[in-house]
Coordinates of C-alpha atoms in Angstrom, one line a residue:
M2 CA 47.7 87.1 -22.0
M3 CA 46.9 89.1 -18.9
R4 CA 45.3 92.5 -18.6
L5 CA 44.7 94.5 -15.4
I6 CA 41.2 96.0 -14.8
G7 CA 39.4 97.7 -12.0
T8 CA 35.9 96.5 -12.6
V9 CA 34.3 94.4 -9.8
V10 CA 31.8 91.7 -10.9
G11 CA 30.3 88.7 -9.1
A12 CA 29.8 87.5 -5.6
S13 CA 32.4 88.0 -2.8
L14 CA 34.2 85.5 -0.6
M15 CA 35.2 86.8 2.8
M16 CA 38.0 85.3 4.9
S17 CA 38.0 84.1 8.5
P18 CA 36.4 86.5 11.0
A19 CA 39.6 86.3 13.1
F20 CA 41.1 89.0 10.9
L21 CA 38.2 90.8 9.3
S22 CA 38.4 93.6 11.7
A23 CA 41.9 94.5 10.4
Q24 CA 42.0 93.1 6.8
E25 CA 39.5 91.7 4.4
L26 CA 40.0 89.5 1.3
D27 CA 37.3 89.7 -1.4
L28 CA 37.5 87.2 -4.2
Q29 CA 35.1 87.8 -7.1
L30 CA 34.6 85.6 -10.2
T31 CA 32.7 86.7 -13.3
R32 CA 32.1 83.0 -14.1
G33 CA 33.1 79.6 -13.0
S34 CA 32.2 76.9 -10.4
D35 CA 32.6 76.7 -6.7
E36 CA 35.5 74.3 -7.4
L37 CA 37.3 76.9 -9.4
R38 CA 36.8 79.4 -6.6
E39 CA 38.3 77.0 -4.1
E40 CA 41.3 76.4 -6.4
L41 CA 42.0 80.1 -6.9
T42 CA 41.6 80.8 -3.2
A43 CA 44.2 78.1 -2.5
A44 CA 46.5 79.7 -5.0
L45 CA 46.4 83.1 -3.3
S46 CA 49.4 83.6 -1.0
V47 CA 47.5 86.6 0.4
A48 CA 44.8 84.2 1.7
S49 CA 47.4 82.1 3.6
L50 CA 49.2 85.2 4.9
L51 CA 46.1 86.7 6.3
E52 CA 45.6 83.6 8.4
T53 CA 48.8 84.3 10.3
E54 CA 49.1 86.8 13.1
N55 CA 52.2 88.6 11.8
A56 CA 50.9 89.9 8.4
T57 CA 52.3 93.4 7.8
P58 CA 51.2 95.8 5.1
Q59 CA 54.5 95.4 3.4
S60 CA 54.2 91.6 3.4
L61 CA 50.6 91.7 2.2
L62 CA 51.5 94.0 -0.7
A63 CA 54.4 91.7 -1.7
A64 CA 52.1 88.7 -1.6
A65 CA 49.4 90.5 -3.6
Q66 CA 51.9 91.5 -6.3
A67 CA 53.1 87.8 -6.5
D68 CA 49.6 86.5 -6.7
Y69 CA 49.1 87.7 -10.3
A70 CA 51.5 85.0 -11.5
R71 CA 50.1 82.4 -9.0
L72 CA 46.5 83.0 -10.3
L73 CA 47.6 82.9 -13.9
A74 CA 49.4 79.6 -13.3
A75 CA 46.3 78.1 -11.6
L76 CA 44.1 79.2 -14.5
Y77 CA 46.5 77.9 -17.2
D78 CA 46.7 74.7 -15.3
G79 CA 42.9 74.3 -15.6
G80 CA 42.9 75.1 -19.4
R81 CA 41.9 78.8 -19.3
F82 CA 44.3 80.8 -21.5
G83 CA 42.5 84.1 -21.8
P84 CA 42.0 85.3 -18.2
V85 CA 41.6 88.8 -16.9
I86 CA 43.0 89.4 -13.4
S87 CA 42.8 92.5 -11.1
I88 CA 44.2 92.7 -7.6
Q89 CA 43.3 95.9 -5.8
V90 CA 44.7 97.0 -2.4
D91 CA 42.2 99.6 -0.9
G92 CA 41.2 100.5 -4.5
R93 CA 44.7 100.7 -6.0
E94 CA 46.0 98.1 -8.4
A95 CA 48.7 96.2 -6.6
A96 CA 50.9 96.0 -9.7
G97 CA 51.1 99.8 -9.8
I98 CA 52.2 100.3 -6.2
S99 CA 55.9 100.7 -5.6
P100 CA 57.4 98.5 -2.8
F101 CA 58.8 101.7 -1.4
E102 CA 55.3 103.3 -1.1
A103 CA 53.6 100.5 0.8
P104 CA 50.6 101.8 2.8
Q105 CA 50.8 102.0 6.6
S106 CA 47.6 99.9 6.8
I107 CA 45.5 97.8 4.6
G108 CA 41.7 97.4 4.8
V109 CA 40.4 95.5 1.8
I110 CA 42.3 93.4 -0.8
R111 CA 39.8 92.8 -3.7
V112 CA 40.7 90.1 -6.3
T113 CA 38.6 90.1 -9.4
V114 CA 39.0 87.3 -12.0
D115 CA 37.4 86.7 -15.3
P116 CA 38.8 83.2 -16.0
G117 CA 37.8 83.2 -19.6
P118 CA 36.7 80.1 -21.6
R119 CA 38.2 76.6 -21.3
F120 CA 40.4 75.5 -24.1
R121 CA 40.9 72.0 -25.6
F122 CA 43.8 70.4 -27.3
G123 CA 43.8 71.0 -31.1
R124 CA 47.2 69.3 -31.7
A125 CA 48.9 67.2 -29.0
E126 CA 52.1 65.7 -30.3
I127 CA 55.2 64.3 -28.5
G128 CA 58.2 62.4 -29.8
P129 CA 60.3 60.5 -30.4
L130 CA 59.0 58.0 -27.8
A131 CA 60.7 54.9 -26.4
D132 CA 59.0 51.6 -27.0
G133 CA 56.4 50.9 -24.4
T134 CA 55.9 54.6 -23.3
V135 CA 52.3 55.4 -22.3
V136 CA 51.3 59.0 -22.9
P137 CA 48.6 60.2 -20.5
E138 CA 45.1 60.1 -21.9
T139 CA 44.7 63.7 -20.9
F140 CA 47.2 64.7 -23.5
Q141 CA 45.1 64.0 -26.6
T142 CA 43.4 66.0 -29.3
G143 CA 40.0 67.0 -28.1
E144 CA 40.8 66.6 -24.4
R145 CA 40.6 69.6 -22.0
A146 CA 43.8 71.6 -22.3
G147 CA 46.0 72.7 -19.5
T148 CA 49.6 73.0 -18.4
R149 CA 49.3 70.0 -16.2
P150 CA 48.6 67.5 -19.0
V151 CA 51.5 69.0 -21.0
R152 CA 53.9 68.5 -18.0
E153 CA 52.6 65.0 -17.4
A154 CA 53.2 64.1 -21.1
A155 CA 56.7 65.5 -21.1
T156 CA 57.5 63.6 -17.8
A157 CA 56.1 60.4 -19.2
G158 CA 58.2 60.8 -22.4
V159 CA 61.4 61.5 -20.6
S160 CA 60.8 58.7 -18.1
G161 CA 60.1 56.2 -20.9
W162 CA 63.6 56.9 -22.3
R163 CA 65.3 56.8 -18.8
D164 CA 63.6 53.4 -18.1
V165 CA 65.5 51.9 -21.0
G166 CA 68.9 53.3 -20.2
H167 CA 68.9 56.8 -21.6
A168 CA 69.7 58.6 -18.4
K169 CA 70.1 62.1 -19.9
A170 CA 66.9 62.1 -21.9
R171 CA 65.3 65.6 -21.8
L172 CA 62.7 67.8 -23.3
A173 CA 64.6 69.5 -26.1
D174 CA 61.9 71.9 -27.5
Q175 CA 58.3 72.8 -27.1
V176 CA 55.9 74.8 -29.3
I177 CA 52.7 75.9 -27.6
Q178 CA 50.2 78.1 -29.5
A179 CA 46.8 79.2 -28.3
D180 CA 44.1 79.6 -30.9
H181 CA 41.7 81.9 -29.2
P182 CA 38.9 82.1 -31.8
N183 CA 38.6 78.2 -31.8
R184 CA 39.5 77.9 -28.1
E185 CA 42.2 75.3 -28.9
L186 CA 45.8 74.8 -27.7
D187 CA 48.3 73.3 -30.1
V188 CA 51.2 71.6 -28.4
T189 CA 54.3 70.0 -29.9
L190 CA 56.9 68.5 -27.6
E191 CA 60.3 67.3 -28.9
L192 CA 62.4 64.9 -26.8
A193 CA 66.1 64.3 -27.0
P194 CA 66.9 60.7 -25.7
G195 CA 70.6 61.0 -25.6
P196 CA 72.9 58.0 -25.5
R197 CA 72.2 54.7 -23.7
L198 CA 74.3 54.6 -20.6
R199 CA 75.6 52.1 -18.1
F200 CA 76.2 52.5 -14.3
G201 CA 79.6 53.8 -13.6
E202 CA 81.4 54.3 -10.3
I203 CA 79.4 54.9 -7.1
V204 CA 81.1 57.7 -5.1
V205 CA 80.1 57.5 -1.4
T206 CA 80.3 60.6 0.8
G207 CA 79.0 61.5 4.2
N208 CA 79.8 58.2 6.0
D209 CA 81.6 58.2 9.3
R210 CA 81.5 54.8 10.8
V211 CA 80.0 52.5 8.1
R212 CA 82.6 51.3 5.6
R213 CA 82.1 52.5 2.0
T214 CA 82.4 48.9 0.6
R215 CA 79.5 47.8 2.8
I216 CA 77.4 50.9 1.7
R217 CA 78.0 49.9 -1.9
E218 CA 77.1 46.3 -1.2
I219 CA 73.9 47.2 0.6
A220 CA 72.9 49.7 -2.2
G221 CA 73.3 46.9 -4.7
I222 CA 73.7 49.1 -7.8
P223 CA 75.2 46.8 -10.5
Q224 CA 78.2 48.6 -11.8
G225 CA 78.4 48.2 -15.6
A226 CA 74.7 47.3 -16.0
V227 CA 72.3 49.4 -18.2
F228 CA 71.1 52.4 -16.3
T229 CA 67.5 52.3 -14.8
P230 CA 66.0 54.7 -12.3
E231 CA 64.4 51.8 -10.5
E232 CA 67.8 50.5 -9.4
I233 CA 68.5 53.9 -7.8
T234 CA 65.1 53.9 -6.0
Q235 CA 65.7 50.4 -4.7
A236 CA 69.2 51.3 -3.6
E237 CA 67.9 54.2 -1.5
R238 CA 65.2 52.0 0.0
R239 CA 67.7 49.3 1.0
L240 CA 70.0 51.8 2.7
R241 CA 67.1 53.4 4.6
Q242 CA 65.8 50.1 5.8
T243 CA 69.0 49.3 7.6
G244 CA 68.1 52.0 10.2
V245 CA 71.7 53.2 10.2
F246 CA 71.2 56.4 8.1
S247 CA 69.1 59.4 8.8
S248 CA 69.2 60.4 5.2
V249 CA 70.2 58.8 1.9
A250 CA 70.4 60.6 -1.5
I251 CA 71.7 59.3 -4.8
S252 CA 72.4 61.8 -7.6
E253 CA 73.6 61.4 -11.2
E254 CA 76.7 63.1 -12.6
D255 CA 75.8 65.8 -15.1
T256 CA 78.1 64.5 -17.8
P257 CA 78.5 60.8 -18.8
N258 CA 82.0 59.3 -19.1
A259 CA 83.6 58.7 -22.5
D260 CA 83.1 54.9 -22.2
G261 CA 79.3 55.3 -21.9
T262 CA 79.1 55.0 -18.2
L263 CA 77.4 57.4 -15.7
D264 CA 78.9 57.9 -12.3
L265 CA 76.6 58.3 -9.2
N266 CA 77.1 60.3 -6.1
L267 CA 75.7 58.4 -3.0
Q268 CA 75.5 60.8 0.0
V269 CA 74.5 59.5 3.4
A270 CA 74.1 60.9 6.9
E271 CA 74.5 58.4 9.8
Q272 CA 72.3 58.2 12.8
K273 CA 73.7 57.8 16.3
P274 CA 74.8 54.1 16.5
R275 CA 73.1 53.3 19.8
R276 CA 69.5 53.6 20.9
F277 CA 67.3 52.4 23.7
G278 CA 63.6 52.5 24.4
F279 CA 60.8 51.1 26.5
G280 CA 57.1 50.4 26.3
A281 CA 54.0 49.5 28.3
E282 CA 50.7 47.8 27.6
L283 CA 47.7 47.2 29.9
S284 CA 44.8 44.7 29.8
S285 CA 42.2 44.1 32.6
Q286 CA 42.7 40.3 32.4
E287 CA 46.2 39.8 30.9
G288 CA 47.6 42.4 33.2
G289 CA 50.4 44.9 32.5
K290 CA 53.4 44.4 30.3
L291 CA 56.7 46.3 30.5
S292 CA 59.4 46.1 27.9
A293 CA 62.7 47.7 27.1
F294 CA 65.3 47.3 24.4
W295 CA 68.9 48.3 23.6
L296 CA 70.0 48.6 19.9
H297 CA 73.3 49.0 18.2
R298 CA 72.9 49.9 14.5
N299 CA 76.4 49.4 13.3
L300 CA 78.1 46.7 15.3
F301 CA 81.1 45.9 13.0
Q302 CA 81.0 49.0 10.8
G303 CA 79.0 47.2 8.2
A304 CA 75.5 48.3 9.2
E305 CA 75.0 45.1 11.3
R306 CA 72.2 45.4 13.8
L307 CA 72.2 44.0 17.4
R308 CA 69.1 44.4 19.5
V309 CA 68.6 43.1 23.1
D310 CA 65.0 43.0 24.4
A311 CA 63.7 42.4 27.9
E312 CA 60.1 42.0 28.9
I313 CA 58.0 41.3 31.9
A314 CA 54.3 40.5 31.3
G315 CA 51.3 39.4 33.4
I316 CA 51.8 42.2 36.0
G317 CA 48.7 42.2 38.2
A318 CA 47.1 39.4 36.3
T319 CA 44.6 37.3 38.3
D320 CA 44.8 33.9 36.6
N321 CA 48.6 33.5 36.0
G322 CA 52.0 34.6 37.2
L323 CA 54.6 36.7 35.7
D324 CA 56.3 36.0 32.3
Y325 CA 59.9 36.9 31.8
S326 CA 61.9 37.0 28.6
L327 CA 65.3 38.1 27.4
S328 CA 66.2 37.9 23.7
L329 CA 69.0 38.8 21.4
N330 CA 68.6 39.6 17.7
Y331 CA 71.5 40.1 15.2
G332 CA 70.9 41.1 11.6
R333 CA 73.4 41.6 8.7
P334 CA 71.9 43.3 5.6
A335 CA 73.1 42.5 2.1
T336 CA 74.2 38.9 2.7
F337 CA 74.6 36.9 -0.5
T338 CA 72.3 39.5 -2.3
P339 CA 71.4 43.1 -1.7
D340 CA 67.9 42.1 -0.7
T341 CA 68.9 39.2 1.6
E342 CA 69.5 39.6 5.4
F343 CA 71.2 37.1 7.6
F344 CA 69.7 36.9 11.1
L345 CA 70.6 35.2 14.4
T346 CA 68.3 35.0 17.4
A347 CA 68.6 33.6 20.9
S348 CA 66.3 33.8 23.8
I349 CA 65.5 32.5 27.3
E350 CA 62.1 32.9 28.9
R351 CA 59.7 31.8 31.5
L352 CA 56.0 31.5 30.6
D353 CA 53.4 31.2 33.3
E354 CA 50.2 30.8 31.2
P355 CA 46.7 29.6 32.1
G356 CA 47.4 26.2 30.6
F357 CA 51.1 25.6 31.4
I358 CA 54.3 26.8 33.1
S359 CA 57.4 26.6 30.9
D360 CA 61.1 27.5 31.1
Q361 CA 62.8 27.4 27.8
A362 CA 65.8 28.5 25.7
S363 CA 66.1 28.7 21.9
V364 CA 68.5 29.7 19.2
A365 CA 67.9 30.1 15.5
A366 CA 69.7 31.4 12.4
G367 CA 68.3 32.1 8.9
L368 CA 67.8 34.4 6.0
A369 CA 65.1 36.9 5.1
H370 CA 64.7 37.9 1.5
R371 CA 62.7 40.7 0.0
F372 CA 61.3 39.7 -3.4
S373 CA 59.4 43.0 -4.0
D374 CA 57.9 45.9 -2.1
E375 CA 55.0 43.7 -1.1
L376 CA 56.5 40.2 -0.7
E377 CA 59.1 39.0 1.8
G378 CA 60.1 35.5 2.7
R379 CA 62.1 33.9 5.6
F380 CA 63.9 30.6 6.3
S381 CA 65.6 29.6 9.5
L382 CA 67.0 26.6 11.4
G383 CA 66.9 26.4 15.1
F384 CA 67.2 24.5 18.4
R385 CA 64.7 24.6 21.3
Y386 CA 64.8 23.2 24.9
I387 CA 61.6 23.3 26.9
D388 CA 61.1 22.3 30.6
T389 CA 57.3 22.4 31.2
E390 CA 54.5 21.5 33.5
D391 CA 50.9 21.3 32.2
A392 CA 47.8 19.1 32.3
F393 CA 49.9 16.1 31.3
G394 CA 52.5 16.5 34.0
E395 CA 56.2 17.6 34.1
R396 CA 58.0 17.0 30.8
E397 CA 61.1 18.1 28.8
F398 CA 61.3 18.6 25.1
T399 CA 64.3 19.0 22.8
L400 CA 63.6 20.0 19.2
L401 CA 65.5 20.8 16.0
T402 CA 63.3 23.2 14.0
A403 CA 63.1 24.6 10.5
S404 CA 60.8 27.6 9.7
V405 CA 59.6 28.8 6.3
G406 CA 57.4 31.8 6.1
A407 CA 56.2 34.6 3.8
I408 CA 54.4 37.9 4.2
Y409 CA 52.5 39.7 1.5
D410 CA 51.6 43.3 2.6
T411 CA 49.9 46.0 0.5
R412 CA 48.6 48.1 3.4
D413 CA 48.8 51.8 3.1
N414 CA 49.8 52.2 6.8
D415 CA 51.0 49.6 9.2
L416 CA 49.5 51.1 12.4
N417 CA 46.3 52.6 10.9
P418 CA 45.5 51.0 7.5
T419 CA 42.6 52.1 5.4
E420 CA 43.3 50.1 2.2
G421 CA 45.1 46.9 1.2
F422 CA 45.8 43.4 2.4
Y423 CA 48.1 41.6 4.8
I424 CA 48.7 37.9 4.5
S425 CA 51.3 35.8 6.4
A426 CA 51.9 32.1 6.5
T427 CA 54.5 30.1 8.4
G428 CA 55.3 26.4 8.4
T429 CA 57.6 25.0 11.2
P430 CA 58.7 21.4 10.9
F431 CA 60.3 20.1 14.1
L432 CA 62.4 17.0 14.8
G433 CA 62.1 15.6 18.3
L434 CA 65.3 14.5 20.1
D435 CA 65.6 12.5 23.4
G436 CA 62.2 11.0 23.0
S437 CA 60.3 14.1 21.9
E438 CA 57.9 13.6 19.0
S439 CA 58.3 15.2 15.6
G440 CA 55.7 17.0 13.4
I441 CA 54.9 20.3 11.8
R442 CA 53.1 23.5 13.0
F443 CA 51.3 25.8 10.5
T444 CA 49.9 29.3 11.2
S445 CA 48.4 32.0 8.9
D446 CA 47.0 35.4 9.4
A447 CA 45.0 37.3 6.7
R448 CA 43.7 40.9 7.0
A449 CA 41.8 43.1 4.6
Y450 CA 40.8 46.8 4.7
R451 CA 38.4 49.0 2.8
G452 CA 37.9 52.7 3.1
I453 CA 34.5 54.2 2.6
G454 CA 33.4 57.8 2.1
E455 CA 35.2 61.0 1.8
A456 CA 38.8 60.8 3.0
D457 CA 38.1 57.2 4.1
R458 CA 36.0 58.4 7.0
F459 CA 34.7 54.8 7.5
V460 CA 36.9 51.7 7.3
L461 CA 35.8 48.1 7.2
A462 CA 38.5 45.8 8.5
G463 CA 38.5 42.0 8.6
R464 CA 40.8 39.4 10.0
A465 CA 41.0 35.6 9.7
Q466 CA 43.5 33.5 11.7
L467 CA 44.2 29.7 11.3
G468 CA 46.6 27.3 13.0
T469 CA 47.1 23.6 13.3
I470 CA 49.7 20.9 14.3
W471 CA 50.3 17.6 12.5
G472 CA 52.4 14.7 14.0
P473 CA 52.5 14.5 17.7
S474 CA 49.5 13.6 19.9
L475 CA 47.9 16.2 22.1
S476 CA 49.7 15.0 25.2
E477 CA 53.1 15.0 23.4
T478 CA 52.9 18.4 21.9
V479 CA 55.1 21.3 23.2
P480 CA 52.6 23.4 25.3
D481 CA 53.4 26.7 23.6
Y482 CA 52.9 25.1 20.2
L483 CA 49.2 24.4 21.2
F484 CA 46.6 27.0 20.5
Y485 CA 44.4 29.0 22.8
S486 CA 41.8 31.7 22.2
G487 CA 40.7 34.8 24.2
G488 CA 42.3 38.1 24.8
G489 CA 43.5 41.1 22.8
G490 CA 45.1 39.1 19.9
T491 CA 42.2 36.7 19.3
V492 CA 38.7 37.2 20.9
R493 CA 38.3 40.3 23.0
G494 CA 35.8 40.2 25.8
H495 CA 36.9 36.8 27.0
E496 CA 39.7 36.1 29.5
Y497 CA 43.2 35.7 28.2
Q498 CA 43.7 32.2 26.7
S499 CA 40.4 31.1 28.3
L500 CA 39.3 28.8 25.5
G501 CA 41.4 25.7 25.0
F502 CA 40.6 22.0 25.5
T503 CA 39.6 20.1 28.6
T504 CA 41.0 16.6 29.0
A505 CA 39.0 13.6 30.2
S506 CA 40.5 14.1 33.6
G507 CA 39.2 17.7 33.7
E508 CA 42.6 19.4 33.1
F509 CA 42.8 22.5 30.9
T510 CA 45.2 22.6 28.0
G511 CA 45.5 24.1 24.5
G512 CA 44.1 22.6 21.3
Q513 CA 45.9 21.3 18.2
S514 CA 43.8 23.5 15.8
F515 CA 42.6 27.1 16.0
A516 CA 40.5 29.5 13.8
A517 CA 39.4 33.0 14.6
L518 CA 37.5 35.7 12.7
S519 CA 37.3 39.4 13.6
A520 CA 35.4 42.3 12.0
E521 CA 35.6 46.0 12.8
L522 CA 33.9 49.2 11.6
R523 CA 36.1 52.2 12.2
A524 CA 34.8 55.7 12.0
N525 CA 36.7 59.0 12.2
L526 CA 35.0 61.7 14.2
R527 CA 36.0 65.4 14.4
G528 CA 39.7 66.1 14.8
P529 CA 41.9 63.2 15.9
F530 CA 39.1 61.2 17.5
G531 CA 37.6 58.0 16.2
V532 CA 35.3 55.2 17.3
V533 CA 35.3 51.4 16.5
G534 CA 32.7 48.7 16.8
F535 CA 34.0 45.1 16.6
Y536 CA 33.0 41.4 16.8
D537 CA 35.4 38.5 17.4
A538 CA 34.9 34.8 17.3
G539 CA 37.3 31.9 18.1
Y540 CA 37.3 28.1 17.6
I541 CA 39.6 25.5 19.2
T542 CA 39.7 21.7 18.5
D543 CA 41.7 18.9 20.1
D544 CA 42.9 17.4 16.8
S545 CA 44.7 18.4 13.7
G546 CA 43.0 20.0 10.7
L547 CA 40.2 21.5 12.7
S548 CA 38.8 18.0 13.4
G549 CA 37.9 16.3 16.6
E550 CA 36.0 17.8 19.6
S551 CA 35.7 21.5 19.5
E552 CA 34.5 24.6 21.3
W553 CA 34.0 28.2 20.2
H554 CA 33.3 31.6 21.8
A555 CA 32.7 35.2 20.7
G556 CA 33.0 38.7 22.0
A557 CA 31.9 42.2 20.9
G558 CA 32.6 45.7 22.0
V559 CA 33.4 49.3 21.2
G560 CA 36.5 51.3 21.3
L561 CA 37.9 54.9 21.1
R562 CA 40.9 56.0 19.0
Y563 CA 43.0 59.1 19.3
D564 CA 45.3 59.7 16.3
T565 CA 48.8 60.8 17.4
G566 CA 50.1 61.2 13.8
I567 CA 52.4 58.2 14.3
G568 CA 49.6 55.8 15.2
P569 CA 46.3 55.8 17.1
I570 CA 46.1 55.2 20.8
R571 CA 43.6 52.4 21.3
F572 CA 41.1 51.9 24.1
D573 CA 38.7 49.0 23.6
V574 CA 36.0 47.7 25.9
A575 CA 34.5 44.2 25.2
T576 CA 32.2 41.6 26.7
P577 CA 31.4 38.0 25.9
V578 CA 28.3 37.4 23.6
N579 CA 27.9 33.7 24.1
G580 CA 28.1 31.1 26.9
D581 CA 27.1 31.3 30.5
D582 CA 29.1 34.6 31.0
A583 CA 27.5 36.4 28.0
G584 CA 27.3 40.1 29.0
Q585 CA 28.4 39.3 32.6
S586 CA 31.9 40.6 32.4
V587 CA 33.9 43.4 30.8
E588 CA 37.5 43.5 29.6
F589 CA 39.4 46.6 28.4
Y590 CA 42.5 46.9 26.3
I591 CA 44.9 49.8 25.8
G592 CA 47.7 50.0 23.2
I593 CA 49.2 51.8 20.2
G594 CA 47.9 51.1 16.7
Q595 CA 44.7 49.4 15.6
A596 CA 43.9 46.0 17.1
F597 CA 44.9 44.5 13.7

């Protein structure tokens, strides 16, 4: 029920001074909390319109007349079913002003609301329900009434039937009665499940270069299987992840077929097939890095991806020369299963690192499978040839490799996480040929994030890294399989790969085991700016399993962040906190995204 009144009661809320000289909005409540006042202010289209520079008297009048329904909906949503609302434009009730008689100017828009008492559910019934359907606890007798709990209950009931194959389940009828003397709302919702359906034909439209058969294979909707909305959601996700399509939408036909199947319309829009890009990073010790890539998203009209990357690193570095690399990556989605991708990689590179110089070539092929939204696994077989010079002299290695890895990722944002976990582990057995020794290399990386305060203003972030090699002796291990510490990816403040192992002859090389711990406290300041305090520590041993002789180092520092909306720009300054050079040097790091 809604009545229009002209009485003004309560305190007023004035809008931004930027427009008070021309227009003024005065919201008055006869009762209610500050929270209710904020909700009603947010519901007022007049409030948002006044914040623009092009608000005209005609548009303000139209907004004021529409705000009766908006305020009523907001109050009903909060369980208040007997409100009284008045919206006056310079003393005249907005509902009584003809659109053809809009004033030439508007001074004050006064909104007066008596929200009335809150109601509770007297009767809250919904049915029939599918087995396993969970009705929201807010839709129960005695709970605070409102239109939102009613909508949520209806949605849960319909979703329950759709989840078990009844694609055309709907709300057939609803009876809602307000008992004003008892301040109760009686609600009865009747559902119509409809027949249990199976997936019918998938009709593909909008494609230009990608073949329809491949689109259906990638989508992976099992034709003839019992309908479930989850299959549609996963199909859209698979198609988007190919990177080929700018938009993907799957809709259901309105009417099922006579054989109990339901056809689907799969509409796509393709992106341009080719793309290129470049990037740059800078570190005071590791030097600069320039990279570029060329990408073809649809190589053989089946959403196959070919990417070529080139990189030059170590530009301007003081302790090592330039690193060069050229790599090729080919991927084919929906190989064997809709969630399995075949990949082929090949690369040639030269590494001029503090502990070694190496020229190498490699090729590998394998499969990546997505088990769930959080879990992904990979397996590959490969071949490596390495020609290297390090503390143990000039040597050549020829290896056959196998790699098995998994990633479990629940982060809310890859570049700027505030909640969740990231855990990866990879084991790489290798078989030595032509005199090279065999063994296995293991690495893991675990990260955790916890937001604190309103809107996650503070974030605690932690990281633990671990790596080890079993099999070959230190002198017979491929140099880039050995572990180092120091630099932006391990311990900030220390020189890049400055911690390794020193041989009996005084030569510097990597170790066979590695562990590192990092902790950060991130704080958001005003606007897009943020600050970070961090502490890193690393540990290297000359033997497998973190045994043998060992050394460790640590660094600490502070950083600035500027949030671009895509990811934060990172600027970190760090210094060593142990050893002879503690506090004697400073390193800085610039990049996109958080350090981890």
